[in-house]
Amino acid sequence: MKIISGVSQKNNSYDAVYDCIRNMATEQSAPNLILCYFTERHNKETIISTLKSQFPSSKIHGCTSCQGIMTDQGFADDHSIAVWGIFDSGLGCYGTSISQFVSHYDIESLTIHLLEEAIKDSGREGELPSLVLLHATSGHEEKIISVIDTFFGSPVPLIGGTAADNHNQGLWSVFTQDGCVKSGISISVFYPSCKVSYSFHSGYAPSNVSGIATKTDQRTIYEIDNRPALEVYKEWTNMSCLLNKKTNLLENMAQYPFGRIAGYMYDIPYFKLAHPTKITNDGGIECFANIYEGEEVFVMYGEKDQIISRPQRVIDSATNFKQEKFVPIGGINIFCAGSMMHIKSSMLDVCDSVNAAMHGAPYICPFTFGEQGRFTGGENAHGNLMVSTVLFHN
């Protein structure tokens, strides 16, 4: 089994794809699955059609990424594209599926349909996959994950990232070899001939203040402890000067997300985060994750140094901190776009630390508007400002 990655910052999408796949093209067989991520300035139709023409038998899956992509070859910003191919000549099988959101399907029915289609596409019907990869557009990730867990009966490890654009303007998309949609769900199932390890972390610390969400509407929080949420948030963060209805909070508020307890490990809570993205016209704080009435919400805090070192810690967690005995074949990392923008000047340092943790093995890492993964306690979840990692190893 072999994994190959490639990255390019050429402006022409056709040239950039060929730049990325030149190492894959030298292999005697085509990759079983190609993952591809690119920024909004690239032409998605050109990218998908070029990959399909070069590797007609390969499955393809990916989404748009915010302001860049990271691989073992470095951090590429602005006009970038990256690919990642898995060559599994053993018993490995892979399947994909995709659909736009359609009126005659509710989210549950659509997700079940896509899972069935992806498993059928893999040729491994009746077997549990080792991994599910989810790329969707923003809005329904929690429901999709719940349906995936119910479908399999017991949680199958999950990794995923919500499609992103450069400035939260809706210029995102998800795609497979069967097409590209601006609003929908795409799924891949993995039956690799190797082992899979995973980790999912926030890397943020809770402050000493919290409250109960007393009025919410899906991803908008209106009241905390029966007080206006914006008023409470200003008190908690001392960020009044940056908070107004015209502010895009995506970059400014990566340091102070809301946190909800996702579970406990040895009586110590771990958290899933919700990233404030804007102030709504009716005075709410809109996030990239659902917050439910009755939930305790903490204001979380992330120092830049902690955010910079976090991806390496997540990889170390996936290896059970036995780095000297662990040599991965390759991996997939999902990194929050808001966190990346918060530490963008230090992304080369992040890349160096990830490369060291990966022992130089190839990986790919888009920057997304929501991250999905499996916590140490076994729960699959959706959050913001998170890092999710999957490692493939013998």
XYZ file of C-alpha atoms in Angstrom:
394
model
C 0.000 0.000 0.000
C 1.287 3.456 -0.932
C 0.101 7.050 -0.573
C 1.313 9.919 -2.786
C 0.534 13.622 -2.391
C 1.073 16.591 -4.671
C 0.523 20.326 -4.475
C 0.676 23.242 -6.918
C 0.201 27.008 -6.916
C 0.081 27.441 -10.674
C -2.682 29.806 -11.724
C -3.979 27.730 -14.623
C -6.148 24.925 -13.211
C -5.267 22.469 -15.987
C -1.539 23.018 -15.487
C -1.922 22.868 -11.707
C -3.593 19.442 -11.822
C -0.814 18.011 -13.962
C 1.744 19.538 -11.630
C 0.061 17.772 -8.701
C -0.302 14.327 -10.287
C 3.093 13.976 -11.973
C 4.338 11.566 -9.282
C 1.124 9.524 -9.382
C 1.376 9.147 -13.139
C 4.645 7.212 -12.796
C 2.978 4.404 -10.823
C 2.140 1.182 -12.673
C -1.454 1.266 -11.423
C -3.985 4.024 -10.869
C -4.857 5.168 -7.333
C -7.913 3.535 -5.800
C -9.022 6.896 -4.426
C -7.894 10.451 -5.083
C -8.627 13.214 -2.583
C -8.461 16.722 -4.011
C -8.771 20.166 -2.407
C -8.410 23.610 -3.954
C -9.203 27.260 -3.282
C -12.150 29.049 -4.853
C -10.032 30.767 -7.533
C -9.531 27.476 -9.390
C -11.915 26.088 -12.004
C -13.555 23.053 -10.436
C -14.896 21.654 -13.715
C -11.409 21.692 -15.238
C -9.912 20.005 -12.187
C -12.466 17.200 -11.988
C -12.505 16.504 -15.726
C -8.703 16.422 -15.874
C -8.447 13.994 -12.968
C -11.127 11.771 -14.541
C -9.382 11.740 -17.909
C -6.041 10.822 -16.370
C -7.389 8.253 -13.894
C -10.728 6.994 -15.295
C -10.900 4.017 -12.928
C -10.120 6.002 -9.743
C -12.648 7.281 -7.248
C -12.346 11.040 -6.598
C -13.516 13.017 -3.579
C -12.935 16.498 -2.207
C -14.136 20.016 -1.465
C -13.047 23.618 -1.673
C -10.629 24.898 0.972
C -10.196 28.297 2.612
C -7.188 30.388 1.503
C -4.843 27.437 1.028
C -3.978 23.787 1.610
C -1.235 22.021 3.561
C 0.613 18.837 2.586
C 3.882 17.203 3.561
C 5.418 19.394 0.833
C 4.475 22.595 2.630
C 1.764 25.195 3.206
C 0.387 26.574 -0.052
C -1.826 29.645 0.191
C -3.913 31.682 -2.212
C -4.218 30.013 -5.660
C -3.510 26.436 -4.556
C -4.595 22.887 -5.307
C -3.491 19.601 -3.731
C -4.156 15.926 -4.437
C -3.635 12.764 -2.401
C -3.813 9.286 -3.866
C -4.024 5.928 -2.130
C -2.649 2.934 -4.045
C -3.988 -0.173 -2.316
C -3.063 -3.263 -4.287
C -4.091 -5.558 -1.439
C -7.702 -6.207 -0.506
C -8.544 -2.524 -0.141
C -11.755 -1.134 -1.613
C -13.185 2.377 -1.710
C -16.532 3.878 -2.723
C -17.988 7.366 -3.109
C -21.379 9.028 -3.466
C -22.710 12.557 -3.805
C -25.978 14.465 -3.992
C -27.177 18.005 -3.802
C -29.841 18.734 -1.209
C -33.144 17.908 -2.904
C -36.675 18.665 -1.758
C -38.033 15.110 -1.992
C -35.331 13.810 0.386
C -35.022 14.840 4.005
C -31.499 14.799 5.463
C -31.969 11.371 7.034
C -33.232 9.724 3.846
C -30.579 11.399 1.717
C -27.734 10.377 4.029
C -28.925 6.756 4.133
C -29.192 6.745 0.347
C -25.645 8.075 -0.013
C -24.224 5.550 2.452
C -25.876 2.722 0.557
C -24.579 4.083 -2.746
C -21.010 4.528 -1.463
C -20.912 0.997 -0.024
C -22.337 -0.407 -3.259
C -19.710 1.561 -5.187
C -16.980 -0.049 -3.069
C -18.181 -3.582 -3.791
C -18.148 -4.454 -0.080
C -21.870 -4.599 0.664
C -22.678 -6.165 4.013
C -19.351 -5.179 5.592
C -18.550 -2.350 7.990
C -16.013 0.120 6.581
C -12.944 1.078 8.575
C -13.540 4.774 7.928
C -16.119 7.203 6.561
C -15.013 10.485 4.966
C -17.677 13.213 4.905
C -17.610 16.470 2.966
C -20.794 18.522 3.072
C -21.780 22.146 2.768
C -22.642 23.959 5.963
C -25.881 23.479 7.865
C -26.718 19.835 8.558
C -23.515 18.158 9.743
C -24.811 17.125 13.182
C -27.836 15.404 11.660
C -25.750 13.677 8.989
C -23.382 12.281 11.616
C -26.270 11.048 13.760
C -27.722 9.205 10.755
C -24.330 7.684 9.884
C -23.934 6.366 13.447
C -27.450 4.911 13.470
C -26.997 3.361 10.021
C -23.990 1.308 11.103
C -25.351 0.431 14.539
C -22.068 1.225 16.247
C -19.972 4.281 15.418
C -17.574 3.742 12.507
C -14.613 6.145 12.715
C -15.409 9.343 10.857
C -13.321 12.164 9.453
C -14.582 15.121 7.516
C -14.552 18.795 6.767
C -17.248 21.259 5.744
C -16.583 22.905 2.373
C -15.097 26.389 2.661
C -14.301 29.440 0.579
C -11.900 32.295 1.201
C -14.203 34.780 2.941
C -17.431 32.989 3.959
C -19.358 34.166 0.879
C -20.887 30.850 -0.211
C -18.349 30.155 -2.966
C -17.817 26.577 -1.816
C -18.557 23.157 -3.299
C -18.153 19.424 -2.717
C -17.465 16.889 -5.448
C -16.705 13.318 -6.462
C -15.969 11.730 -9.828
C -19.730 11.824 -10.428
C -20.158 15.562 -10.153
C -19.903 18.764 -8.147
C -22.560 20.520 -6.035
C -22.663 23.874 -4.262
C -25.110 22.617 -1.630
C -25.123 18.966 -0.657
C -23.393 15.919 0.808
C -20.557 13.693 -0.406
C -19.358 10.504 1.287
C -16.525 8.032 0.855
C -16.220 4.660 2.580
C -12.801 3.100 3.150
C -12.013 -0.617 3.346
C -8.203 -0.351 3.371
C -5.774 -3.250 3.596
C -4.029 -1.552 6.528
C -4.914 -0.287 9.992
C -6.523 3.089 10.681
C -5.952 5.298 13.737
C -7.719 8.556 14.462
C -7.901 11.540 16.786
C -10.142 14.614 17.149
C -9.346 17.566 19.416
C -10.204 21.188 20.065
C -6.910 22.176 21.661
C -8.658 25.075 23.414
C -8.972 25.510 27.170
C -12.227 26.440 28.938
C -12.283 29.700 30.831
C -13.728 29.958 34.311
C -17.042 31.355 33.036
C -20.012 29.551 31.530
C -23.762 29.867 31.212
C -26.847 28.046 29.979
C -28.094 28.647 26.453
C -31.669 29.709 27.154
C -32.743 30.764 23.652
C -31.352 29.333 20.420
C -32.430 28.588 16.876
C -30.231 25.857 15.390
C -26.898 27.638 14.818
C -27.880 31.000 16.279
C -27.693 31.694 19.995
C -29.883 34.540 21.283
C -29.763 34.278 25.060
C -27.390 32.967 27.710
C -28.813 32.767 31.227
C -31.872 34.670 29.914
C -29.715 37.626 28.873
C -28.864 38.739 25.322
C -26.091 36.447 24.112
C -24.123 39.279 22.516
C -24.121 41.225 25.778
C -22.865 38.174 27.691
C -20.270 37.366 25.052
C -18.874 40.900 25.189
C -18.500 40.609 28.955
C -16.804 37.223 28.685
C -14.315 38.207 25.978
C -13.736 41.971 26.357
C -14.047 42.164 22.568
C -16.740 44.879 22.349
C -14.714 46.931 19.877
C -14.820 44.094 17.297
C -18.444 43.095 17.692
C -21.110 44.706 15.545
C -23.642 43.628 12.962
C -21.267 44.357 10.077
C -18.388 42.358 11.494
C -17.380 39.062 9.936
C -16.180 37.253 13.028
C -14.544 34.377 11.160
C -11.021 35.679 11.610
C -11.475 37.880 14.695
C -13.149 35.412 17.018
C -11.126 32.255 16.430
C -9.535 32.896 19.823
C -12.839 32.843 21.756
C -15.272 30.158 20.550
C -18.156 28.674 22.496
C -17.467 25.220 23.950
C -19.834 22.421 24.926
C -18.763 19.304 26.846
C -18.619 16.358 24.419
C -17.546 13.723 26.946
C -15.166 12.857 29.732
C -11.868 11.038 29.917
C -10.873 10.096 33.471
C -13.337 12.697 34.804
C -11.719 15.421 32.682
C -14.105 16.965 30.133
C -13.278 17.359 26.475
C -15.080 19.870 24.320
C -16.581 20.458 20.911
C -16.469 24.050 19.760
C -18.821 26.432 17.975
C -17.187 29.311 16.108
C -19.074 32.649 16.101
C -19.217 33.878 12.498
C -21.484 36.913 12.471
C -24.001 39.026 14.374
C -27.491 38.531 12.941
C -29.904 41.371 12.200
C -32.100 40.283 15.127
C -29.249 40.371 17.635
C -28.153 36.741 17.698
C -24.693 35.254 17.314
C -24.551 32.847 14.379
C -22.091 29.946 14.532
C -20.912 27.115 12.284
C -22.338 24.492 14.678
C -25.662 23.901 16.403
C -26.154 25.064 19.980
C -29.196 23.668 21.770
C -31.314 25.244 24.467
C -30.322 23.904 27.872
C -26.697 23.268 26.924
C -23.993 24.710 29.137
C -21.761 26.929 27.020
C -18.249 27.899 28.017
C -16.154 30.600 26.478
C -13.006 28.841 25.330
C -9.555 30.315 24.921
C -6.776 29.389 22.520
C -3.287 30.863 22.739
C -1.528 31.097 19.385
C 1.290 28.849 20.599
C -1.258 26.188 21.552
C -2.984 26.415 18.173
C 0.366 26.167 16.357
C 1.404 23.027 18.274
C -2.072 21.451 18.250
C -1.877 19.454 14.968
C 1.244 17.663 16.150
C -0.434 16.839 19.470
C -3.462 15.433 17.653
C -1.245 13.184 15.526
C 0.644 12.091 18.643
C -2.704 11.227 20.236
C -3.651 9.118 17.211
C -0.434 7.148 17.672
C -1.020 6.800 21.431
C 2.149 8.881 21.878
C 4.349 5.965 20.734
C 6.057 7.893 17.996
C 9.263 5.880 18.033
C 7.343 2.677 17.190
C 4.874 4.207 14.752
C 5.610 4.737 11.078
C 2.515 5.788 9.116
C 1.971 5.107 5.429
C 0.175 8.442 5.195
C -2.709 10.421 6.582
C -5.578 12.869 6.238
C -5.698 15.981 8.402
C -8.605 18.421 8.659
C -7.774 21.872 10.057
C -10.215 24.677 10.817
C -10.064 27.664 8.476
C -10.606 30.099 11.353
C -7.666 28.682 13.288
C -5.489 28.795 10.176
C -6.300 32.464 9.561
C -5.600 33.233 13.219
C -2.038 31.837 12.927
C -1.446 32.181 9.175
C 1.972 33.787 9.594
C 3.084 30.671 11.490
C 1.710 28.000 9.157
C 5.191 27.019 7.949
C 6.028 26.166 11.578
C 2.808 24.146 11.816
C 3.763 22.254 8.671
C 7.225 21.468 10.025
C 5.795 20.075 13.267
C 3.195 17.979 11.424
C 5.862 16.591 9.092
C 7.936 15.579 12.110
C 4.964 13.864 13.771
C 4.136 12.098 10.487
C 7.749 10.900 10.062
C 7.699 12.583 6.664
C 4.802 10.415 5.425
C 2.491 12.036 2.843
C -0.705 13.719 4.006
C -3.213 16.280 2.824
C -4.927 18.972 4.884
C -7.722 21.305 3.725
C -8.917 24.273 5.788
C -12.631 23.904 6.421
C -15.670 25.680 7.917
C -16.453 22.763 10.231
C -14.575 19.655 11.250
C -15.825 16.136 11.862
C -14.038 13.355 13.688
C -14.082 10.732 16.389
C -13.197 11.639 19.967
C -11.086 9.431 22.196
C -14.265 8.388 23.986
C -15.670 6.946 20.756
C -18.153 9.682 19.806
C -18.321 10.980 16.259
C -19.043 14.715 16.282
C -19.067 17.983 14.374
C -17.328 21.059 15.720
C -15.497 24.223 14.755
C -11.901 25.328 15.292
C -10.998 21.637 15.634
C -8.324 19.345 14.204
C -9.212 15.864 12.960
C -6.640 13.269 11.936
C -6.672 9.800 10.412
C -3.476 7.789 9.988
C -3.003 4.720 7.786
C -0.369 2.290 9.016
C 0.687 -1.357 9.067
